[in-house]
PDB file of C-alpha atoms in Angstrom:
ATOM      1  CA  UNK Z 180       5.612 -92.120  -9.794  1.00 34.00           C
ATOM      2  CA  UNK Z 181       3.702 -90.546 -12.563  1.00 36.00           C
ATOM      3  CA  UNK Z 182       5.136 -87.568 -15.047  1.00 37.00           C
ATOM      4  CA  UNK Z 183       2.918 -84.828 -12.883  1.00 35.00           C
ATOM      5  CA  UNK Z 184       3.573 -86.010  -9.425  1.00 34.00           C
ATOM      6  CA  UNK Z 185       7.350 -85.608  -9.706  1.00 33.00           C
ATOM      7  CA  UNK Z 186       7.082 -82.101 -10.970  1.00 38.00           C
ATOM      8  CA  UNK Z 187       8.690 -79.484  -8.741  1.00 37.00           C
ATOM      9  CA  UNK Z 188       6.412 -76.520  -8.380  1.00 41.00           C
ATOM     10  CA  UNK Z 189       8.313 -73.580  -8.079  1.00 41.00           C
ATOM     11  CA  UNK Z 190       5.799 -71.311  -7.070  1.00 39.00           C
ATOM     12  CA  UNK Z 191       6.128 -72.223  -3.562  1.00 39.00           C
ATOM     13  CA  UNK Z 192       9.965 -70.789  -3.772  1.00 38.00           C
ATOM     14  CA  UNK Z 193       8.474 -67.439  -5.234  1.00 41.00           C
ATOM     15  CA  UNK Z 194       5.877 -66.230  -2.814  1.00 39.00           C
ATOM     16  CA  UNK Z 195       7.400 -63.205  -0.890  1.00 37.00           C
ATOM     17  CA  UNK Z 196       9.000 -62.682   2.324  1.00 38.00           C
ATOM     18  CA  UNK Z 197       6.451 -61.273   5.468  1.00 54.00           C
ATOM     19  CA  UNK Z 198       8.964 -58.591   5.697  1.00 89.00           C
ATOM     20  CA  UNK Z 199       6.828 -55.386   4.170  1.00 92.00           C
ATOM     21  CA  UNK Z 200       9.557 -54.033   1.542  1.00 94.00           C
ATOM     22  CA  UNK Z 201       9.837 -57.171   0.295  1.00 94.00           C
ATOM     23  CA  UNK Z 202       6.133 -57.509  -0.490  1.00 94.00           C
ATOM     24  CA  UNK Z 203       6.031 -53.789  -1.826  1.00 97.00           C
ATOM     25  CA  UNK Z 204       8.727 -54.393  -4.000  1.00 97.00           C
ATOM     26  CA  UNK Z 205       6.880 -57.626  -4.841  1.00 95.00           C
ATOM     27  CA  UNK Z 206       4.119 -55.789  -6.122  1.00 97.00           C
ATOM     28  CA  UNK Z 207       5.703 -53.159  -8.040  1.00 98.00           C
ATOM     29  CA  UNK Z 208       7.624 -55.961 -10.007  1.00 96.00           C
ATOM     30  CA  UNK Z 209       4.057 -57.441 -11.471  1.00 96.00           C
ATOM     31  CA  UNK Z 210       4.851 -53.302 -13.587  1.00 97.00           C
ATOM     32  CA  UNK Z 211       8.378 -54.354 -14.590  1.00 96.00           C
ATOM     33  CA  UNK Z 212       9.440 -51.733 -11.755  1.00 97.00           C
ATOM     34  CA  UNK Z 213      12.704 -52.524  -9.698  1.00 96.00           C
ATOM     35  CA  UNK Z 214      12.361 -51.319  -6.170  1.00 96.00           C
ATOM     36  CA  UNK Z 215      15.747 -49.821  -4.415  1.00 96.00           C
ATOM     37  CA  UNK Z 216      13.793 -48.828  -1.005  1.00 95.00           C
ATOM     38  CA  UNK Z 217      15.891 -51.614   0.452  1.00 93.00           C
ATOM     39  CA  UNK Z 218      18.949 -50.761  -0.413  1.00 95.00           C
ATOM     40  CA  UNK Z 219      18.466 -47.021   0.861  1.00 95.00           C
ATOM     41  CA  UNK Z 220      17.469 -48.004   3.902  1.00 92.00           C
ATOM     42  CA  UNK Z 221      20.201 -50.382   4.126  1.00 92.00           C
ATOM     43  CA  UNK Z 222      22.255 -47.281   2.802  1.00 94.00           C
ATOM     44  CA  UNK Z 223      21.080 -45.168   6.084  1.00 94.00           C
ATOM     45  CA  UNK Z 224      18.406 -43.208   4.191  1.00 94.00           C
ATOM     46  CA  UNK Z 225      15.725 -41.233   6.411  1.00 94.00           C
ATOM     47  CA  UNK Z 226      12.257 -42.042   6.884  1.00 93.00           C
ATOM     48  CA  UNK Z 227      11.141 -39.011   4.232  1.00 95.00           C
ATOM     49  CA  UNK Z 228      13.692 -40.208   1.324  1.00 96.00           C
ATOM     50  CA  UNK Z 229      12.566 -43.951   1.601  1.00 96.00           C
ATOM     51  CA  UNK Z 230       8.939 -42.636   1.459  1.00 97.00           C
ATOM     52  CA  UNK Z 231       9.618 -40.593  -1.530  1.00 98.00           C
ATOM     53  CA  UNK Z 232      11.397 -43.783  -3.346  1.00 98.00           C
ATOM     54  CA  UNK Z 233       8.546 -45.534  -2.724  1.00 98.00           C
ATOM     55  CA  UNK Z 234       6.068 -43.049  -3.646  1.00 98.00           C
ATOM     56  CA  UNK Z 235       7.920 -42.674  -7.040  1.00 98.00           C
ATOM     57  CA  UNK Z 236       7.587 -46.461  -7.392  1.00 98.00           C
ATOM     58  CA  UNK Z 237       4.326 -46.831  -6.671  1.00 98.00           C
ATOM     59  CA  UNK Z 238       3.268 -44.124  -9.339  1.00 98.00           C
ATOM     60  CA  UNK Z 239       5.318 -46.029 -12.299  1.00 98.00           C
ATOM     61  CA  UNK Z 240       3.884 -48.930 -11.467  1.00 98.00           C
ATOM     62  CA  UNK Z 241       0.120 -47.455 -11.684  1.00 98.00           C
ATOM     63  CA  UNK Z 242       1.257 -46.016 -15.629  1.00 98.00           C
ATOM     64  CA  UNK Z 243       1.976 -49.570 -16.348  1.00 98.00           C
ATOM     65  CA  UNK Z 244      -0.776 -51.558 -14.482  1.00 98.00           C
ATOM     66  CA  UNK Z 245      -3.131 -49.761 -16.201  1.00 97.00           C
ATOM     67  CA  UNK Z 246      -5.873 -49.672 -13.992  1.00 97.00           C
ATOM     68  CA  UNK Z 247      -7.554 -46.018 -15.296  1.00 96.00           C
ATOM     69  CA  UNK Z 248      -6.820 -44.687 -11.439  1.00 98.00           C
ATOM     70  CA  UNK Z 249      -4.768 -42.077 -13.172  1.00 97.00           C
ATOM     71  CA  UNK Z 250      -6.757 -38.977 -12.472  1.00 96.00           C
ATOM     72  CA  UNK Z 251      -5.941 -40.067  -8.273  1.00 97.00           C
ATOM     73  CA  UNK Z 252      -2.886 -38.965  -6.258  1.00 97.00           C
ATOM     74  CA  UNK Z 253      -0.838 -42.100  -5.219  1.00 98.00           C
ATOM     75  CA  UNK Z 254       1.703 -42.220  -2.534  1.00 98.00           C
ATOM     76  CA  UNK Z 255       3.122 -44.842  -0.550  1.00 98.00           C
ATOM     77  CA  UNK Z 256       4.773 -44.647   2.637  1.00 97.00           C
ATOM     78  CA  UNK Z 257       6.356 -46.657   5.784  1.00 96.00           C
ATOM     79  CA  UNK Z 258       3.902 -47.364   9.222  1.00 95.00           C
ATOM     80  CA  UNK Z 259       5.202 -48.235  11.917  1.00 87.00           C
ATOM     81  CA  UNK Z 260       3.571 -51.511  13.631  1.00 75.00           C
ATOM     82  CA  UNK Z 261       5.072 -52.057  16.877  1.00 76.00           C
ATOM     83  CA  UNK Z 262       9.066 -53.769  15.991  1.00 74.00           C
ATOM     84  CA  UNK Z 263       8.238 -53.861  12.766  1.00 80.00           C
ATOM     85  CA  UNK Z 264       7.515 -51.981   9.694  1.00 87.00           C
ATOM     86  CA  UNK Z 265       4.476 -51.694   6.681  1.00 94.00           C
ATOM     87  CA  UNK Z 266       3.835 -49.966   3.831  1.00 97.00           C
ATOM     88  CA  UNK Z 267       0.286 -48.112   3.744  1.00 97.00           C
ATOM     89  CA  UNK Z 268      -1.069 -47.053   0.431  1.00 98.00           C
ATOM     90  CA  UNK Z 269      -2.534 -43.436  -0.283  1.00 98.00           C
ATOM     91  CA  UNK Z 270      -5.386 -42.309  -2.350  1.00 98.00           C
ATOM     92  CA  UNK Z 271      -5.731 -38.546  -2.682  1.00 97.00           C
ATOM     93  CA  UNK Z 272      -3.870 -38.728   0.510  1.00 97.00           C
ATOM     94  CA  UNK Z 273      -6.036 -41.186   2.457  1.00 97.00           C
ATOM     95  CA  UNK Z 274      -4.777 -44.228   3.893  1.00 96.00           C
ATOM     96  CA  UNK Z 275      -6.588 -47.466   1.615  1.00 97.00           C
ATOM     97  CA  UNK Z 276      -4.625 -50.317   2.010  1.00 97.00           C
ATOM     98  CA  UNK Z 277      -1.874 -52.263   3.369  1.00 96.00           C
ATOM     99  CA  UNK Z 278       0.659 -54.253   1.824  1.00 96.00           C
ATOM    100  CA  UNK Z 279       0.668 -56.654   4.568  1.00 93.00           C
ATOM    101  CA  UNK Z 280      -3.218 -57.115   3.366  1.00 94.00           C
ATOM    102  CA  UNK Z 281      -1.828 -59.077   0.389  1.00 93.00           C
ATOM    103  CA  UNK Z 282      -2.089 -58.464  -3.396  1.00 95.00           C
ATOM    104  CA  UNK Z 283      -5.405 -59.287  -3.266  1.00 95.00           C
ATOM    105  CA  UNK Z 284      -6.816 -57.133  -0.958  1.00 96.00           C
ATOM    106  CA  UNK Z 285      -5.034 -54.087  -2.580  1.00 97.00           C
ATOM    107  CA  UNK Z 286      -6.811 -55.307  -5.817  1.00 97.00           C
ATOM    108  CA  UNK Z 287      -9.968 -55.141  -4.701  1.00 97.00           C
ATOM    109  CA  UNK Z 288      -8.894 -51.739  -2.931  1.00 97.00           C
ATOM    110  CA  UNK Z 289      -8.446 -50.253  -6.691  1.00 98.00           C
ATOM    111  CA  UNK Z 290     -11.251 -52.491  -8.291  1.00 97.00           C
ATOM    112  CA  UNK Z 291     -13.893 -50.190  -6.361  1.00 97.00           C
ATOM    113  CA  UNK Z 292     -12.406 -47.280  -8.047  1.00 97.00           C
ATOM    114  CA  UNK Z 293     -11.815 -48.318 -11.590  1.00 96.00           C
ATOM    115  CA  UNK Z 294     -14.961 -47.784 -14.501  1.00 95.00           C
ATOM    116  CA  UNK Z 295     -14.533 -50.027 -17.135  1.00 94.00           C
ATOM    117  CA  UNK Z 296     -16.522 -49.309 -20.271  1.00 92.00           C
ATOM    118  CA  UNK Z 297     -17.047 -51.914 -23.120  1.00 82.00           C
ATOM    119  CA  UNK Z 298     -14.013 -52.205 -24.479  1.00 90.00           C
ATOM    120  CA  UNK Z 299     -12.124 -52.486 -21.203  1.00 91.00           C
ATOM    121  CA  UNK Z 300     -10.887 -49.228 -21.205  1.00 95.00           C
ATOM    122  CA  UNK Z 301     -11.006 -46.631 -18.325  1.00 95.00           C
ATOM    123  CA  UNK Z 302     -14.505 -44.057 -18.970  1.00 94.00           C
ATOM    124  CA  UNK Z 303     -11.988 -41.991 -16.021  1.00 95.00           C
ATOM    125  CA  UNK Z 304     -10.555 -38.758 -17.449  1.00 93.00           C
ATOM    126  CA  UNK Z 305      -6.920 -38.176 -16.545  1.00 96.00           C
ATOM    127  CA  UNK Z 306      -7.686 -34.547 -16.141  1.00 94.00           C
ATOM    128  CA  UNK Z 307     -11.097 -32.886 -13.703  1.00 84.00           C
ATOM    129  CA  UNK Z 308     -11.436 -29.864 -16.298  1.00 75.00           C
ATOM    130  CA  UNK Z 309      -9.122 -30.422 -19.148  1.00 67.00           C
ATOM    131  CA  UNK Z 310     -11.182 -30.045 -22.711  1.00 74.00           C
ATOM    132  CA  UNK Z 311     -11.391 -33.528 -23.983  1.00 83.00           C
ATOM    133  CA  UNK Z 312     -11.816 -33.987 -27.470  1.00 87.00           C
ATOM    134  CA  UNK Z 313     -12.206 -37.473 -29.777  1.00 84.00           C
ATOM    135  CA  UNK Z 314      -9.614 -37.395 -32.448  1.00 80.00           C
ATOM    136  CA  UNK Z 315     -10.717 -36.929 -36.022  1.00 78.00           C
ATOM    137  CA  UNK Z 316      -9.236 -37.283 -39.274  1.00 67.00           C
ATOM    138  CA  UNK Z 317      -5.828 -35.414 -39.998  1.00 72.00           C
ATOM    139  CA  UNK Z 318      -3.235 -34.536 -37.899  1.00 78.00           C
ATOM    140  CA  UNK Z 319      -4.150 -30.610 -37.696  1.00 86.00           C
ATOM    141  CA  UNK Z 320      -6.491 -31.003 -34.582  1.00 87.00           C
ATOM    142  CA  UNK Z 321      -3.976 -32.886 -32.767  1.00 87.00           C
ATOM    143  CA  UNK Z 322      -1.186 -29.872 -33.611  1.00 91.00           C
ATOM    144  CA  UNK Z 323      -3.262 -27.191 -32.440  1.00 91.00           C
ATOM    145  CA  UNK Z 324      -3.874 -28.949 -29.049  1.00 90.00           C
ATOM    146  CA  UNK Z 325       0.011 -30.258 -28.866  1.00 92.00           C
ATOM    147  CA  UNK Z 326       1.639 -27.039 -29.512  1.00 92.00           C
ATOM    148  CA  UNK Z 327      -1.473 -24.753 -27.454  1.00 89.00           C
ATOM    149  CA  UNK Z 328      -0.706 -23.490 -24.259  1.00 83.00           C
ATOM    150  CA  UNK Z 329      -3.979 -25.099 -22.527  1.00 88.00           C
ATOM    151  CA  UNK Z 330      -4.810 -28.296 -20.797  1.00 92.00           C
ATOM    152  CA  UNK Z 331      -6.315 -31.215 -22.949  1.00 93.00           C
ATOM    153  CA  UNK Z 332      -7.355 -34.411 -23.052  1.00 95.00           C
ATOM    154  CA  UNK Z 333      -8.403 -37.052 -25.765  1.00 94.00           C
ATOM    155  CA  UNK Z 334     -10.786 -39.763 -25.872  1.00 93.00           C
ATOM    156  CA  UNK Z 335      -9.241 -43.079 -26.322  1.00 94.00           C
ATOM    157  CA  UNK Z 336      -8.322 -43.589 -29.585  1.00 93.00           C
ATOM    158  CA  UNK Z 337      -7.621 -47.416 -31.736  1.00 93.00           C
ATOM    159  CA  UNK Z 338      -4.404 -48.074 -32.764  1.00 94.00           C
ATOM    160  CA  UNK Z 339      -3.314 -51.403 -34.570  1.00 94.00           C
ATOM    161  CA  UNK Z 340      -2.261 -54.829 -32.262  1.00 94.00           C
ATOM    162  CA  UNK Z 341      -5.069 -54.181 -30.287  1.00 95.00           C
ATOM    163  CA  UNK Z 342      -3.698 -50.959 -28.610  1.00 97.00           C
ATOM    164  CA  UNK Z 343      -5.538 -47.792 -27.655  1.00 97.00           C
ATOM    165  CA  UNK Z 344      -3.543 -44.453 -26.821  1.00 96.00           C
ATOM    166  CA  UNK Z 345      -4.767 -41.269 -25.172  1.00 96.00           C
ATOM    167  CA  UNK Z 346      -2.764 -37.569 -25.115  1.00 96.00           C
ATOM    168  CA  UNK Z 347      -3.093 -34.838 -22.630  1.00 96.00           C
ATOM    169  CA  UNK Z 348      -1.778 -32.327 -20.967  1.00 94.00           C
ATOM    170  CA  UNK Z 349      -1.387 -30.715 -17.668  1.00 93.00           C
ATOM    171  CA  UNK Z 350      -0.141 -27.839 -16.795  1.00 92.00           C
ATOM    172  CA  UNK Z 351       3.652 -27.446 -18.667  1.00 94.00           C
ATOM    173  CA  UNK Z 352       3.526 -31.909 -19.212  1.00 96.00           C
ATOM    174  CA  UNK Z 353       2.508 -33.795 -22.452  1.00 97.00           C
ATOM    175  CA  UNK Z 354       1.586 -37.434 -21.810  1.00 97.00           C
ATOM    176  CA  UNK Z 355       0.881 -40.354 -24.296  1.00 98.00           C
ATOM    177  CA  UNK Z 356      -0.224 -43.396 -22.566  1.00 98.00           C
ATOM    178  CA  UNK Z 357      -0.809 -46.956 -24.674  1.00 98.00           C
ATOM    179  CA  UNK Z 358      -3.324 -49.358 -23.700  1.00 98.00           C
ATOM    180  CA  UNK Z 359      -3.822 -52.916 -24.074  1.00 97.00           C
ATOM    181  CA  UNK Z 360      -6.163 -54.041 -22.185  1.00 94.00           C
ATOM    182  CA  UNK Z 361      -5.059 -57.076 -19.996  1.00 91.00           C
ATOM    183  CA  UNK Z 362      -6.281 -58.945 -16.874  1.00 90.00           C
ATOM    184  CA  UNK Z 363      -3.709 -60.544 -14.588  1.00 90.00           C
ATOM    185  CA  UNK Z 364      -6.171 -63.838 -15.550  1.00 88.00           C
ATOM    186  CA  UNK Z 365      -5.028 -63.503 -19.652  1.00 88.00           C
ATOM    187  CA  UNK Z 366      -1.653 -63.445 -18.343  1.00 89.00           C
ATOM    188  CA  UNK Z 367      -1.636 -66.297 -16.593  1.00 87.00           C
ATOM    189  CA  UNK Z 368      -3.354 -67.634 -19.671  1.00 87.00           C
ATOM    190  CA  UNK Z 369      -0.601 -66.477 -22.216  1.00 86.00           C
ATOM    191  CA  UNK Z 370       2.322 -67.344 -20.048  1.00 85.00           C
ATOM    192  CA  UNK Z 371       0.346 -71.161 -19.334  1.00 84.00           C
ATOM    193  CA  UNK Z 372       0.658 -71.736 -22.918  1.00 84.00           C
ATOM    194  CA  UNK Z 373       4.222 -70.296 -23.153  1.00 84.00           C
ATOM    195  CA  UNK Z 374       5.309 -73.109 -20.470  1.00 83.00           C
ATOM    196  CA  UNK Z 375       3.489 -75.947 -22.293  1.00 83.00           C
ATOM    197  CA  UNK Z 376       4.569 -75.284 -25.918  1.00 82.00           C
ATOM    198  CA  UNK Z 377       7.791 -75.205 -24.163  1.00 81.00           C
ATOM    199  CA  UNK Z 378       7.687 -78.538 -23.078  1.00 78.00           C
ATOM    200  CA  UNK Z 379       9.812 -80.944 -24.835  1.00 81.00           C
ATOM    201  CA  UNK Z 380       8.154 -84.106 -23.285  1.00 79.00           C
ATOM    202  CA  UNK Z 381       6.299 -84.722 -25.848  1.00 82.00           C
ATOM    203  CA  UNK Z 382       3.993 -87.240 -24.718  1.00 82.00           C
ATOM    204  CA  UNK Z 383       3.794 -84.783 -21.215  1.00 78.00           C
ATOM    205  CA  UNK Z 384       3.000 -82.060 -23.520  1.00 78.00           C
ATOM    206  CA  UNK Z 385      -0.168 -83.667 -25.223  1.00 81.00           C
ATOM    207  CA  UNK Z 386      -1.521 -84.785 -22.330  1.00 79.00           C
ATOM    208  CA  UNK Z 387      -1.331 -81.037 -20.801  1.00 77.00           C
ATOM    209  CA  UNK Z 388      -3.063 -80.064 -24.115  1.00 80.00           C
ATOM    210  CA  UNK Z 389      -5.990 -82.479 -23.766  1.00 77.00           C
ATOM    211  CA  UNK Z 390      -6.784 -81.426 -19.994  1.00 74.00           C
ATOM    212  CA  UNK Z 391      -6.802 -77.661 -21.175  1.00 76.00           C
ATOM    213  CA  UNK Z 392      -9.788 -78.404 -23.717  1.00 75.00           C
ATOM    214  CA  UNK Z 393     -12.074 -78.747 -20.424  1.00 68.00           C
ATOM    215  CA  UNK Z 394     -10.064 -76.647 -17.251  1.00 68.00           C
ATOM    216  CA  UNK Z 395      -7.844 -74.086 -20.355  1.00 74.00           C
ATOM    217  CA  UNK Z 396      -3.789 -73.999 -20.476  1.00 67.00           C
ATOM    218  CA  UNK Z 397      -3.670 -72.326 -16.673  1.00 73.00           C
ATOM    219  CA  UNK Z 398      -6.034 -74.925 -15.276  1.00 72.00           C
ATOM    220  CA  UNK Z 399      -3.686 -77.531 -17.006  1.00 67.00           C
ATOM    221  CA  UNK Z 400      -0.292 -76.859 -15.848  1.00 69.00           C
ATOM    222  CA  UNK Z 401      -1.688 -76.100 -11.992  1.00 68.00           C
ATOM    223  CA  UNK Z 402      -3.395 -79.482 -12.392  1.00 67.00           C
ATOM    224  CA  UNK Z 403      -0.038 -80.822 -13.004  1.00 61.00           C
ATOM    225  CA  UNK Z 404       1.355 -79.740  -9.541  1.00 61.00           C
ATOM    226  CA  UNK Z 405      -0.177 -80.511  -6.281  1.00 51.00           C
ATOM    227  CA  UNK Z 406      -3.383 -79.803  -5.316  1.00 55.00           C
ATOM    228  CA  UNK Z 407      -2.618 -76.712  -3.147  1.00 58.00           C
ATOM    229  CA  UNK Z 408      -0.791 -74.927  -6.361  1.00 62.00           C
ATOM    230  CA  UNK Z 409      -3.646 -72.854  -7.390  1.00 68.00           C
ATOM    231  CA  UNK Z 410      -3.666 -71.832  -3.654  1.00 70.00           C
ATOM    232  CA  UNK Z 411      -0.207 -70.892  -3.796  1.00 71.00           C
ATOM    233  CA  UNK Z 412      -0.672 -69.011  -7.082  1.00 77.00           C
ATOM    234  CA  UNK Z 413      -3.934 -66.719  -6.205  1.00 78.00           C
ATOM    235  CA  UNK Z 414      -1.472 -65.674  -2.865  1.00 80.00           C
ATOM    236  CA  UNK Z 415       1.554 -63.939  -5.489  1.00 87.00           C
ATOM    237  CA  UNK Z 416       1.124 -60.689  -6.511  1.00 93.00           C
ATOM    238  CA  UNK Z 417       0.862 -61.835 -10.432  1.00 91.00           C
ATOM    239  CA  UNK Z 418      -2.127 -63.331 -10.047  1.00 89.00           C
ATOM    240  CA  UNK Z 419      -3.670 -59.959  -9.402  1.00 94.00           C
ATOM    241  CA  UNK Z 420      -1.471 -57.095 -11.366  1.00 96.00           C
ATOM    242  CA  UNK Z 421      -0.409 -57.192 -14.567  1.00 96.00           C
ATOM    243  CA  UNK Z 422       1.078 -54.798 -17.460  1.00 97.00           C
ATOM    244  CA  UNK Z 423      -1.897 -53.060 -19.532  1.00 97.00           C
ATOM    245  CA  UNK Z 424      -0.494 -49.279 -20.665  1.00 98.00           C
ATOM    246  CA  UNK Z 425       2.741 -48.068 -20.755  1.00 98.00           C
ATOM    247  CA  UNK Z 426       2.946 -43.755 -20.567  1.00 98.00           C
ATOM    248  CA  UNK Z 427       5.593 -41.514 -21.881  1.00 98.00           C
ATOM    249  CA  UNK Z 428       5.885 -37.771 -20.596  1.00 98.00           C
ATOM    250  CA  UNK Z 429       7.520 -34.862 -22.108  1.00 97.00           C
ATOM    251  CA  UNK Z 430       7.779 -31.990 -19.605  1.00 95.00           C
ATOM    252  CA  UNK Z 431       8.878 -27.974 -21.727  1.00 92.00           C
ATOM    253  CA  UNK Z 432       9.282 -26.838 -25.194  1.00 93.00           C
ATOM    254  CA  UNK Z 433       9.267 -30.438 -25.900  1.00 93.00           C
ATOM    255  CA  UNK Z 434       6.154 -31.060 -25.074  1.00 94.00           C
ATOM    256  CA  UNK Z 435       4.697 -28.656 -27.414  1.00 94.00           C
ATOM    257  CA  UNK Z 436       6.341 -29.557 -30.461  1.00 94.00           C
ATOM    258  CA  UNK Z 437       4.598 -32.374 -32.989  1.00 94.00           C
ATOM    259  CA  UNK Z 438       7.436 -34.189 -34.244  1.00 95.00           C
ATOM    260  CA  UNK Z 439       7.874 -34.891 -30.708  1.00 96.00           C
ATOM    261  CA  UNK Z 440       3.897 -35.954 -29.688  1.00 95.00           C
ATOM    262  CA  UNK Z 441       4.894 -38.736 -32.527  1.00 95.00           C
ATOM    263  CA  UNK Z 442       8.094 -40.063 -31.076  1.00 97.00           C
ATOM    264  CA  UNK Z 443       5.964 -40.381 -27.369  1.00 97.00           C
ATOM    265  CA  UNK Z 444       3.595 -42.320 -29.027  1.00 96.00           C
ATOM    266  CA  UNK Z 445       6.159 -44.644 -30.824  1.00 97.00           C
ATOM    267  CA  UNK Z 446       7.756 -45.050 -27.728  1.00 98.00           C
ATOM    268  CA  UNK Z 447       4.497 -45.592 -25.395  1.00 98.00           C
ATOM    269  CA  UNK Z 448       3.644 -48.534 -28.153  1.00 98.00           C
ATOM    270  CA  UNK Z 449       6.870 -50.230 -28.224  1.00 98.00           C
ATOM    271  CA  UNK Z 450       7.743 -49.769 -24.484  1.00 98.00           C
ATOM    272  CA  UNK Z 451       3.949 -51.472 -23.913  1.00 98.00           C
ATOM    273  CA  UNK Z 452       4.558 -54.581 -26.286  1.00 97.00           C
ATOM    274  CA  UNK Z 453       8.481 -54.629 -24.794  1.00 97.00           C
ATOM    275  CA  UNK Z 454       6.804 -54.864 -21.130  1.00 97.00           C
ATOM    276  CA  UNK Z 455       4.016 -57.452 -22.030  1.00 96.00           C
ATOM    277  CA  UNK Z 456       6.060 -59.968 -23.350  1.00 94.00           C
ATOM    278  CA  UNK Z 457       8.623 -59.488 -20.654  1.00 94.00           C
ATOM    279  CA  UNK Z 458       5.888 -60.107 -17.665  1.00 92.00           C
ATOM    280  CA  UNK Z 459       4.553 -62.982 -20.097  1.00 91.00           C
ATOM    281  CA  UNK Z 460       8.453 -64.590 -19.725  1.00 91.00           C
ATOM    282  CA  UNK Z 461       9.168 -63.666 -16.364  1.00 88.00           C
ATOM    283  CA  UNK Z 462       5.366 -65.474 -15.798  1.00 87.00           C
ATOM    284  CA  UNK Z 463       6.695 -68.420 -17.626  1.00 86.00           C
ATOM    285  CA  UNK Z 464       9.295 -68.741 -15.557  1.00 84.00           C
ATOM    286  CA  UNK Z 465       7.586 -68.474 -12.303  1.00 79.00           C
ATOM    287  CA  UNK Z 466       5.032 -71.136 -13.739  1.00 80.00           C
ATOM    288  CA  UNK Z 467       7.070 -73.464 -15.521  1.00 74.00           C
ATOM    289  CA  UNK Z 468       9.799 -74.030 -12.764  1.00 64.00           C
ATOM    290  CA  UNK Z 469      10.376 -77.939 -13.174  1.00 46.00           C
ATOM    291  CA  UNK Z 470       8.085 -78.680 -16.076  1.00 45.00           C
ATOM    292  CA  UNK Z 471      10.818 -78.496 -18.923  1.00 40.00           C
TER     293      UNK Z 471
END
């Protein structure tokens, strides 16, 4: 029996459940986002309340996927399909997808809508009429707009570690959101070479490195499972969400005050590095099951 044929692939054991809650909250977990629609339900919670919850989940999870769709309404709720239940996706309050469809079908669902310009980042506005400006040297523009009374926008703006943040507000809420752009494909990537640095089979370990100069570190360790395991892998979630942005809102007096516009953006940076190495570890795991 050779090294790679008596590895245990462990991403059989994580595909989800049929049951529809379970593959929502499958989905929302690909944004770091812990779903508790199940345990309201199981709590006696009414149709509305679980459609709320999931609502609320669903939006997080769209701040942290990153996908530019920001400027659309999103709302989740429950359908009834005969016995059993699913969860149906809004957009601007049409029905788009299904989660029964599959993480890859609601992908594709949100790929129509995106517009990616050069750098990867959304060309979408959050805002339909809100000025947008491009930052310029010295902090004075940004006051004015932080502490004015009016909606705003800004253009995307560089930061350093690759990240790009944006500012605006709506109505009586300031939001920062930070950017990095990331495809659930660089993931896979990132965590791939997590697992086989990891490795302390040495010999194992090499031999995964040499097969990743031709296929790269993802094709590698799937080559080292059976020959269904990319199969397995393009049907999780993961292999079609990932973290890119991370945004921070500040709703009052708050929101107009400077000191505070800084903090957001602090916290927007570090909560989007905190949440991209987390998804790279909990990808790690969910890839490397067996290979250590």
């Amino acid at each position: 029996m050779t090294k790679t044929s008596r590895k245990k692939d462990a991403t059989d054991a994580a595909l989800p459940q049929e049951d529809a809650l379970t593959r929502f909250a499958a989905l929302v977990a690909t944004a770091d986002v812990e779903s508790d629609v199940r345990a309201l339900r199981d709590g006696g919670a009414d149709e509305g309340t679980l459609n709320e919850q999931l609502t609320r989940e669903l939006r997080l999870a769209h701040d942290r996927w990153g996908l530019g769709l920001l400027h659309l309404r999103h709302d989740a709720q429950l359908v009834r399909e005969g016995e059993g239940l699913d969860v149906a996706l809004l957009v601007d309050a049409a029905p788009r997808a299904r989660v029964s469809e599959g993480a890859s079908a609601v992908a594709a669902t949100y790929a129509t809508m995106r517009a990616l310009g050069a750098e990867g980042l959304s060309e979408w506005g959050v805002l339909e009429d809100g000025h947008r400006v491009t930052l310029r040297g010295g902090p004075q523009q940004l006051r004015v707009l932080v502490e004015d009374a009016r909606d705003f926008e800004t253009h995307w703006t560089p930061e350093r570690g690759g990240v790009w943040t944006r500012t605006w507000r709506h109505g009586d809420t300031l939001a920062v959101e930070a950017h990095r752009p990331a495809s659930p494909t660089t993931a896979l990537a990132d965590a791939a070479w997590d697992v086989i640095t990891s490795i302390k089979d040495r010999a194992f370990q090499r031999e995964l490195m040499e097969r990743s100069n031709s296929v790269g570190m993802l094709g590698a360790l799937l080559g080292a499972r059976h020959r269904s395991a990319a199969e397995v892998l393009g049907r999780l979630p993961e292999a079609h969400f990932t973290v890119a942005s991370a945004v921070v809102r500040e709703t009052g007096k708050e929101g107009r005050d400077m000191d505070r516009w800084k903090a957001m953006q602090r916290e927007a940076i570090t909560t989007l590095d905190d949440l991209q190495r987390a998804g790279t570890a909990r990808l790690a795991a969910v890839l490397g099951g067996g290979l250590r």
